[in-house]
Coordinates of C-alpha atoms and ligand atoms in Angstrom, one line a residue:
M1 CA -21.1 -22.2 -22.0
T2 CA -18.5 -21.9 -19.6
T3 CA -15.2 -20.1 -20.6
F4 CA -12.8 -20.5 -17.6
P5 CA -9.3 -19.4 -18.9
K6 CA -6.9 -22.0 -19.6
S7 CA -3.7 -20.7 -17.9
V8 CA -3.6 -18.1 -15.0
V9 CA -0.9 -16.5 -13.4
I10 CA -1.7 -15.1 -10.0
V11 CA 0.6 -12.4 -8.4
G12 CA 0.3 -12.8 -4.5
G13 CA -0.1 -16.0 -2.7
S14 CA -2.2 -14.8 0.4
I15 CA -5.7 -15.3 0.9
A16 CA -6.9 -13.5 -2.1
G17 CA -4.5 -15.2 -4.5
L18 CA -5.1 -18.6 -3.0
L19 CA -9.0 -18.2 -3.0
H20 CA -8.6 -17.5 -6.6
G21 CA -6.3 -20.3 -7.4
V22 CA -8.4 -23.0 -5.6
F23 CA -11.5 -21.7 -7.3
L24 CA -9.8 -21.6 -10.7
K25 CA -7.9 -25.1 -10.4
R26 CA -11.2 -26.6 -9.2
H27 CA -12.8 -25.4 -12.8
G28 CA -10.0 -26.9 -14.8
S29 CA -7.6 -24.0 -15.3
D30 CA -4.0 -24.3 -15.0
V31 CA -2.8 -21.9 -12.1
T32 CA 0.6 -20.7 -11.1
I33 CA 0.8 -18.4 -8.1
L34 CA 3.9 -16.3 -7.7
E35 CA 4.6 -15.3 -4.2
Q36 CA 7.6 -12.7 -3.2
D37 CA 7.9 -14.1 0.4
H38 CA 10.4 -16.9 0.2
S39 CA 9.2 -19.0 3.4
A40 CA 8.1 -22.4 2.5
I41 CA 5.1 -21.7 4.9
R42 CA 4.1 -18.5 6.3
S43 CA 3.5 -17.4 9.9
S44 CA 0.4 -15.2 10.6
H45 CA 2.2 -14.0 14.1
N46 CA -1.1 -15.8 15.6
A47 CA -3.3 -12.7 14.5
G48 CA -7.0 -13.3 14.3
I49 CA -9.1 -13.0 11.2
C50 CA -12.9 -12.9 10.9
Y51 CA -14.7 -14.0 7.8
G52 CA -18.1 -13.6 6.3
P53 CA -20.8 -15.5 4.2
S54 CA -18.7 -15.6 1.0
V55 CA -15.7 -17.4 2.5
Q56 CA -18.0 -19.7 4.3
E57 CA -19.9 -20.5 1.0
F58 CA -16.4 -20.7 -0.7
L59 CA -15.1 -23.4 1.8
R60 CA -18.6 -25.4 1.4
L61 CA -17.9 -25.7 -2.2
Y62 CA -14.3 -26.1 -2.6
D63 CA -12.4 -27.1 0.6
D64 CA -11.8 -30.9 0.9
T65 CA -9.8 -30.8 4.1
N66 CA -12.8 -31.6 6.6
I67 CA -10.8 -29.1 9.0
Q68 CA -12.9 -26.9 11.1
S69 CA -11.8 -23.6 10.0
C70 CA -13.3 -21.2 12.5
Q71 CA -14.8 -20.8 15.9
A72 CA -18.1 -19.3 15.4
G73 CA -18.4 -16.6 17.7
V74 CA -22.2 -16.3 18.7
I75 CA -22.3 -13.1 20.4
T76 CA -20.6 -9.7 20.4
K77 CA -20.2 -8.4 24.0
L78 CA -19.7 -4.6 24.6
A79 CA -17.6 -3.4 27.4
Y80 CA -17.6 0.4 27.9
R81 CA -14.8 2.0 29.5
Q82 CA -13.7 0.5 32.7
N83 CA -17.1 -1.1 33.4
I84 CA -17.2 -4.7 33.6
W85 CA -20.8 -4.1 32.3
S86 CA -21.4 -5.5 29.2
R87 CA -24.4 -6.0 26.5
D88 CA -24.8 -9.1 24.3
T89 CA -25.8 -8.3 20.8
D90 CA -26.8 -10.9 18.2
I91 CA -23.9 -10.4 15.7
A92 CA -22.3 -13.7 14.8
R93 CA -18.8 -13.9 13.3
H94 CA -16.7 -16.6 12.1
L95 CA -13.4 -16.2 13.9
T96 CA -10.1 -18.0 13.0
S97 CA -6.4 -16.9 12.3
W98 CA -4.7 -15.8 9.0
G99 CA -2.5 -19.0 9.6
V100 CA -5.3 -21.4 9.7
L101 CA -7.2 -20.1 6.4
Y102 CA -3.9 -19.9 4.6
R103 CA -2.8 -23.6 5.4
I104 CA -6.5 -25.0 4.4
L105 CA -6.4 -23.1 1.2
R106 CA -2.8 -24.2 0.4
A107 CA -3.6 -27.8 1.3
N108 CA -6.6 -27.7 -1.4
F109 CA -4.7 -25.8 -4.0
D110 CA -1.2 -27.3 -4.2
G111 CA -1.5 -30.1 -1.4
L112 CA 1.0 -28.4 1.2
S113 CA 1.1 -30.5 4.3
S114 CA 1.3 -28.6 7.7
E115 CA 0.4 -28.6 11.1
A116 CA -3.2 -27.8 10.5
V117 CA -3.7 -30.2 7.7
S118 CA -1.4 -33.2 7.9
A119 CA -3.2 -35.2 5.2
P120 CA -3.8 -32.8 2.3
P121 CA -6.9 -33.9 -0.1
A122 CA -5.9 -35.5 -3.2
P123 CA -6.9 -33.3 -6.6
R124 CA -10.6 -33.6 -7.8
A125 CA -11.4 -35.4 -11.0
G126 CA -11.1 -32.3 -13.8
D127 CA -8.7 -30.3 -11.5
G128 CA -6.4 -28.2 -13.4
K129 CA -2.6 -28.0 -12.5
A130 CA -1.4 -26.0 -9.4
N131 CA 2.0 -24.5 -8.9
Y132 CA 2.7 -22.2 -5.8
W133 CA 6.2 -20.7 -6.5
S134 CA 7.4 -18.6 -3.4
G135 CA 10.3 -16.3 -3.4
K136 CA 9.4 -14.7 -6.9
K137 CA 8.7 -11.2 -6.8
V138 CA 6.9 -10.0 -10.3
T139 CA 8.4 -7.1 -11.6
S140 CA 6.7 -6.7 -15.2
L141 CA 4.1 -7.5 -17.4
L142 CA 3.9 -7.3 -21.2
K143 CA 1.0 -8.5 -23.6
T144 CA 2.5 -10.3 -26.5
D145 CA 0.9 -12.3 -29.7
Y146 CA 0.8 -15.5 -27.6
G147 CA -0.6 -14.2 -24.4
L148 CA 0.6 -12.3 -21.4
L149 CA 4.3 -12.4 -20.3
V150 CA 5.0 -12.1 -16.7
G151 CA 8.3 -11.2 -15.6
F152 CA 9.7 -12.1 -12.3
V153 CA 12.9 -12.1 -10.0
G154 CA 13.8 -15.2 -7.9
D155 CA 15.5 -15.2 -4.4
D156 CA 18.8 -15.9 -6.1
G157 CA 18.2 -12.5 -8.0
R158 CA 17.8 -14.4 -11.4
E159 CA 15.1 -13.0 -13.9
E160 CA 12.9 -15.2 -15.2
S161 CA 9.4 -15.1 -16.9
C162 CA 6.1 -17.2 -17.8
T163 CA 3.0 -16.8 -20.0
A164 CA -0.6 -16.9 -19.0
D165 CA -4.1 -16.2 -20.8
L166 CA -5.0 -14.2 -17.7
V167 CA -3.1 -12.5 -14.7
I168 CA -4.8 -11.9 -11.6
G169 CA -3.2 -9.1 -9.4
A170 CA -3.8 -10.5 -5.8
D171 CA -0.7 -8.6 -4.5
G172 CA -2.2 -6.5 -1.7
L173 CA -2.1 -2.7 -0.5
H174 CA 1.1 -2.0 -2.4
S175 CA 0.2 -4.1 -5.6
T176 CA 2.9 -4.3 -8.2
V177 CA 0.4 -5.5 -10.8
R178 CA -1.7 -2.1 -10.0
S179 CA 1.2 0.0 -10.8
L180 CA 2.3 -2.0 -13.9
V181 CA -1.1 -1.4 -15.4
Q182 CA -1.2 2.3 -14.1
A183 CA -4.4 1.8 -12.3
P184 CA -5.9 5.0 -10.8
V185 CA -5.9 4.7 -7.0
V186 CA -6.3 6.7 -3.7
K187 CA -4.1 5.4 -0.8
E188 CA -3.7 6.8 2.2
Y189 CA -2.3 6.3 5.9
S190 CA -5.3 6.7 8.4
G191 CA -3.3 8.4 11.1
Y192 CA -3.5 5.3 13.4
V193 CA -2.1 1.9 14.2
S194 CA -3.2 -1.6 15.6
W195 CA -1.5 -2.9 18.2
R196 CA -1.9 -6.9 18.4
G197 CA -1.2 -9.8 20.5
S198 CA -2.5 -13.1 21.8
V199 CA -2.4 -15.3 24.8
C200 CA -3.2 -18.7 25.3
E201 CA -6.5 -19.3 27.2
V202 CA -4.6 -21.6 29.9
D203 CA -2.3 -18.8 30.6
V204 CA -4.9 -16.4 32.1
S205 CA -7.1 -17.0 35.2
V206 CA -10.3 -18.9 34.9
E207 CA -12.2 -16.0 35.3
T208 CA -10.5 -14.0 32.4
A209 CA -10.9 -17.1 30.2
S210 CA -14.5 -17.6 30.8
Y211 CA -15.0 -13.7 30.1
F212 CA -13.6 -14.1 26.6
Q213 CA -15.2 -17.4 26.1
D214 CA -16.8 -18.0 22.8
R215 CA -17.7 -14.3 21.8
T216 CA -16.2 -11.3 20.5
V217 CA -15.5 -8.7 23.3
L218 CA -15.6 -5.0 22.1
G219 CA -14.1 -2.7 24.7
L220 CA -14.7 0.8 24.0
L221 CA -12.7 3.7 25.4
K222 CA -12.1 7.2 24.8
R223 CA -10.6 7.5 21.0
T224 CA -9.2 4.0 21.6
Y225 CA -10.9 0.7 21.2
I226 CA -10.1 -2.9 21.8
V227 CA -11.4 -6.2 20.2
C228 CA -10.5 -9.5 21.6
Y229 CA -11.8 -13.0 20.5
I230 CA -10.7 -16.6 20.5
I231 CA -8.7 -18.2 17.7
P232 CA -7.2 -21.4 16.8
P233 CA -3.2 -21.6 16.8
D234 CA -1.7 -22.4 13.4
S235 CA -2.5 -26.0 14.0
A236 CA -6.0 -25.5 13.8
S237 CA -6.7 -26.9 17.2
L238 CA -10.1 -25.7 18.6
V239 CA -9.7 -27.9 21.7
P240 CA -10.6 -25.8 24.8
G241 CA -7.2 -25.1 26.6
T242 CA -5.1 -24.8 23.3
R243 CA -6.9 -21.8 21.7
L244 CA -5.5 -18.1 21.8
I245 CA -7.4 -15.1 23.2
N246 CA -6.4 -12.6 20.4
W247 CA -6.7 -8.8 21.0
T248 CA -6.2 -5.8 18.6
A249 CA -6.5 -2.3 20.3
R250 CA -6.5 0.8 17.8
H251 CA -4.8 3.9 18.7
I252 CA -4.0 7.4 17.1
H253 CA -0.3 7.4 15.9
T254 CA 1.8 9.6 13.8
N255 CA 4.2 6.8 13.2
T256 CA 4.3 2.9 13.3
V257 CA 6.8 0.1 14.3
P258 CA 7.5 -2.7 12.2
S259 CA 5.7 -5.8 13.4
G260 CA 7.7 -8.3 15.3
L261 CA 10.2 -5.3 16.4
V262 CA 8.4 -3.6 19.2
C263 CA 11.0 -2.5 21.6
D264 CA 10.1 -3.5 25.3
E265 CA 10.3 0.2 26.4
V266 CA 7.6 1.4 23.9
W267 CA 5.2 -1.7 25.1
K268 CA 5.8 -0.6 28.7
E269 CA 4.8 3.0 27.9
H270 CA 1.7 2.0 26.0
L271 CA 0.7 -0.4 28.8
A272 CA 1.1 2.6 31.4
E273 CA -1.1 4.8 29.2
M274 CA -3.7 1.9 28.7
L275 CA -4.0 -0.2 32.0
P276 CA -5.7 2.5 34.0
L277 CA -8.5 2.9 31.3
V278 CA -9.5 -0.7 30.7
P279 CA -11.6 -3.4 32.7
P280 CA -9.6 -6.1 34.7
H281 CA -9.7 -8.8 32.2
F282 CA -8.1 -6.8 29.5
T283 CA -5.3 -5.9 31.9
E284 CA -4.5 -9.6 32.5
L285 CA -4.6 -10.2 28.9
F286 CA -2.2 -7.2 28.1
L287 CA 0.2 -8.2 31.0
K288 CA 0.5 -11.9 29.9
T289 CA 1.1 -11.1 26.0
K290 CA 4.6 -12.0 25.4
N291 CA 5.0 -10.7 21.5
P292 CA 2.9 -7.7 20.9
F293 CA 3.5 -6.1 17.6
V294 CA 2.1 -3.1 15.7
T295 CA 0.7 -2.6 12.2
K296 CA 0.0 0.6 10.4
V297 CA -3.6 0.9 9.2
N298 CA -3.8 2.1 5.8
D299 CA -6.5 2.1 2.9
A300 CA -6.6 2.3 -0.7
L301 CA -9.4 2.5 -3.4
C302 CA -8.9 1.7 -7.1
S303 CA -11.4 3.0 -9.6
Q304 CA -10.8 0.3 -12.3
A305 CA -10.5 -3.5 -11.8
V306 CA -10.2 -4.7 -15.6
F307 CA -7.5 -4.0 -17.7
L308 CA -5.8 -5.0 -21.1
D309 CA -9.1 -6.2 -22.7
G310 CA -10.0 -8.3 -19.6
Q311 CA -6.4 -10.2 -19.7
V312 CA -5.6 -8.5 -16.1
L313 CA -8.0 -8.0 -13.1
L314 CA -7.1 -6.7 -9.7
V315 CA -8.7 -8.4 -6.6
G316 CA -8.7 -8.5 -2.9
D317 CA -6.7 -5.7 -1.2
A318 CA -4.9 -4.8 -4.4
L319 CA -8.3 -3.4 -5.7
A320 CA -9.2 -2.0 -2.4
T321 CA -7.9 -2.2 1.2
F322 CA -10.2 -1.1 4.0
R323 CA -9.5 0.2 7.5
P324 CA -10.2 -2.9 9.4
H325 CA -13.3 -1.8 11.5
F326 CA -15.7 -4.2 9.6
A327 CA -13.1 -7.2 9.2
L328 CA -14.4 -7.6 5.7
A329 CA -11.2 -8.1 3.7
T330 CA -11.5 -11.7 3.2
E331 CA -15.3 -11.5 2.5
H332 CA -14.3 -8.9 -0.4
A333 CA -11.9 -11.3 -1.9
A334 CA -14.2 -14.1 -1.8
R335 CA -16.8 -12.2 -3.4
H336 CA -14.7 -11.1 -6.1
C337 CA -13.8 -14.6 -7.0
L338 CA -17.4 -16.1 -6.6
G339 CA -18.6 -13.4 -8.8
L340 CA -15.9 -14.0 -11.6
G341 CA -17.2 -17.7 -11.5
R342 CA -20.4 -16.2 -12.5
V343 CA -18.6 -14.3 -15.4
W344 CA -16.8 -17.4 -16.6
R345 CA -20.3 -19.5 -16.5
G346 CA -21.5 -16.8 -19.0
E347 CA -24.1 -15.5 -16.5
M348 CA -22.6 -12.0 -16.0
A349 CA -20.7 -9.5 -17.9
L350 CA -17.3 -8.9 -17.1
G351 CA -17.9 -5.1 -17.0
L352 CA -20.9 -5.8 -14.8
W353 CA -18.6 -7.8 -12.3
E354 CA -16.2 -4.8 -12.5
K355 CA -19.0 -2.2 -11.5
E356 CA -20.4 -4.2 -8.8
S357 CA -16.9 -4.9 -7.2
L358 CA -16.2 -1.3 -7.3
N359 CA -19.4 -0.3 -5.9
Y360 CA -19.2 -2.8 -3.0
A361 CA -15.5 -1.5 -2.4
T362 CA -16.3 2.1 -2.4
K363 CA -19.1 1.4 0.2
I364 CA -17.0 -0.5 2.5
W365 CA -13.9 1.8 2.1
L366 CA -15.9 5.0 3.0
G367 CA -18.0 3.2 5.6
S368 CA -15.0 1.8 7.3
R369 CA -13.5 5.4 7.4
V370 CA -17.0 6.6 8.9
M371 CA -16.5 3.9 11.7
G372 CA -12.8 4.7 12.3
A373 CA -13.6 8.5 12.6
G374 CA -16.5 7.7 15.1
L375 CA -14.3 5.5 17.3
L376 CA -10.8 7.2 16.8
R377 CA -11.4 10.7 15.8
G378 CA -13.3 13.8 16.8
W379 CA -16.9 14.7 15.9
A380 CA -15.9 17.2 13.2
E381 CA -14.2 14.5 11.0
F382 CA -16.8 11.7 11.8
L383 CA -19.5 14.2 10.5
L384 CA -17.7 15.2 7.6
I385 CA -16.9 11.5 6.5
A386 CA -20.4 10.3 7.4
W387 CA -21.7 13.2 5.1
K388 CA -19.6 12.0 2.3
Y389 CA -21.1 8.4 2.9
V390 CA -24.9 9.6 2.7
V391 CA -23.9 11.4 -0.7
L392 CA -22.3 8.3 -1.9
F393 CA -25.1 6.1 -0.8
A394 CA -27.9 8.6 -2.5
R395 CA -25.9 8.6 -5.6
S396 CA -25.5 4.9 -5.9
K397 CA -29.6 4.7 -5.1
L398 CA -30.1 7.1 -8.0
G399 CA -27.6 5.2 -10.1
T400 CA -25.2 7.8 -10.9
Ligands
LIG1 C1 1.7 -13.0 6.2 C2 0.4 -12.1 6.3 C3 -0.5 -12.3 7.4 C4 -1.7 -11.7 7.6 N1 -2.2 -11.8 8.7 C5 -3.3 -11.1 8.8 C6 -4.3 -11.3 10.0 O1 -3.9 -12.1 11.0 N2 -5.1 -10.8 10.2 C7 -6.0 -9.9 9.2 O2 -7.1 -9.4 9.3 N3 -5.1 -9.8 8.1 C8 -4.0 -10.4 7.8 N4 -3.4 -10.2 6.9 C9 -4.0 -9.2 5.7 C10 -5.1 -10.0 4.9 O3 -4.5 -11.3 4.4 C11 -5.6 -9.4 3.8 O4 -6.0 -8.1 4.4 C12 -6.9 -10.1 3.1 O5 -7.1 -11.5 3.6 C13 -7.1 -9.9 1.6 O6 -5.6 -10.3 1.4 P1 -4.9 -10.2 -0.1 O7 -4.5 -11.7 -0.3 O8 -5.7 -9.4 -0.9 O9 -3.7 -9.3 0.3 P2 -2.4 -9.8 1.1 O10 -2.9 -10.5 2.4 O11 -1.9 -8.1 1.5 O12 -1.4 -10.3 0.4 C14 -0.8 -9.9 -0.7 C15 0.4 -10.8 -1.1 O13 1.0 -10.5 -2.6 C16 2.5 -10.7 -2.2 N5 3.0 -9.8 -3.2 C17 3.0 -8.4 -3.1 N6 3.7 -7.8 -4.3 C18 4.3 -9.0 -4.9 C19 5.1 -9.1 -5.9 N7 5.6 -8.0 -6.7 N8 5.4 -10.4 -6.6 C20 4.9 -11.5 -6.0 N9 4.1 -11.5 -4.6 C21 3.8 -10.0 -4.3 C22 2.6 -10.4 -0.6 O14 3.6 -11.0 -0.4 C23 1.4 -11.2 -0.2 O15 1.4 -12.1 0.3 C24 -2.1 -11.1 6.4 C25 -1.4 -10.8 5.4 C26 -0.1 -11.5 5.1 C27 0.6 -11.6 4.0

C-alpha cells in the first residue's frame, strides 16, 4: 500500500527542494515550497553542475519538458602542470548548469516558463497541487494536534504560517530546519576557495575551443587544480557556438570574497600567480573571463535525518554538504528523493532510509576530504584523512 503524505511543506527551493517537490507532486501530494530568495527566477552565474545516475533516472521518470538537460561529457582529459600533454579516461559525466536544471524542475513543478522552457508541460492526471512561494524565510516549526505549523517571514516583514503533514528541510548548508530540530551536525570551512567563471566558446580561438570540446579537462597544478567543461547557458541551448566553457580553480585561502563582488585588483593578482603555471588554453580562458567569482568551500555532516516521529526530514545539502571534488551534491539529493519513494511505497522502513542516507553521506563526506587533501594539502593531512576513511570503510563492512 502506498502512503505518500497528503500535504508537504518543503523549506528551500533549490535543487533538492525541487527534486522532492516534483516527485511528491507526481505522486499526488499537495506541496508548498518556501524559498527565502525573492527573485522570480534565479541566476546561477552560469556555473556548471555535474549530475549522476539518480538525477538521470529522476528526469527520465518525472520530467515532461523534453528539453535536453545536459551535455554528456564522454571523456575526462588530464593535463599535468604546463604540459599540453593529456590523457583520456573513460569517466563519463553529465554536464549542465544549475540554472538549466533549476528551470527544468520549476517547469515540471509549478509550470514556470523561462528562456529554457518556454512552454512548460501541463500537470499529469493525478498530480497534487504545487505552490512555489519566493521571498519566504522559514523561522519556526511547531508540532501541533493538527499537523506541523511552519512559521515564515515574507519580504514585507509580515509573519505568516502554514501547516503540513510532513516538512522537508532542503535548505542547504546553513539549514534553518536543521537548527530548529536541533540536529547534531559537524560543520567546517575547508580552508580553500573555488574561483569560478565561464567564457562563451565563440570568444576563444578555434584551437582553445576544440581543446575543451565535449570533455571534462582536469588540470593538475601544485596544490591547485582546475576543472573545465562545456555547459549550456540559462537558455539551455546546446547549439555549438552558444555554449559556455565553464572553469573552476581551487586554492588554499584563509578567507573568502562574496560571489559577484571580486574586485579587479584581486583577480589580476590571482592571474599573475596562475598564468605562469597553466597550459596555454587555460591562459586564454582565464584572460577572457569577464565576471569571475569566488565561493568558499565548506562541508557539513549531520548524524540524524529523521525527526519528530518521521514528520520532519532533512535532505540534500541540509543533511550533508560535501567538498565539491566528486561533484555528487545533486546525486545525493536525488538518491534521498528516490529512496523516500521506496519508503512511501511500503518497500523500505524510514529507519533504513535514514541509515542508508547517513552511510552514503559519511562515505562521500570523508572521501571528498581525502580527495581535497590529496589535491590541495600536504602529505601529512592526506595520510591522516585517508586513514580515517579506511577505518570508516572497515567499520561499515563489519556493520558497526
Ligand atoms: C542560486 C544557487 C546557485 C547554485 N549554483 C551552483 C552551481 O552552479 N554549481 C554547483 O555545483 N552547485 C550550485 N549550487 C549548490 C547546489 O544547488 C547544491 O550543492 C546541490 O544541488 C544541493 O542543493 P540543495 O538544494 O540541497 O541546497 P542549496 O542549493 O544550497 O539550496 C538551499 C536553498 O534553501 C534556501 N533556504 C535556506 N534557508 C532558508 C530558510 N530559512 N527559508 C527558506 N529558504 C531557505 C536557500 O535560499 C536555497 O535556495 C547553487 C545553489 C544555489 C542556491
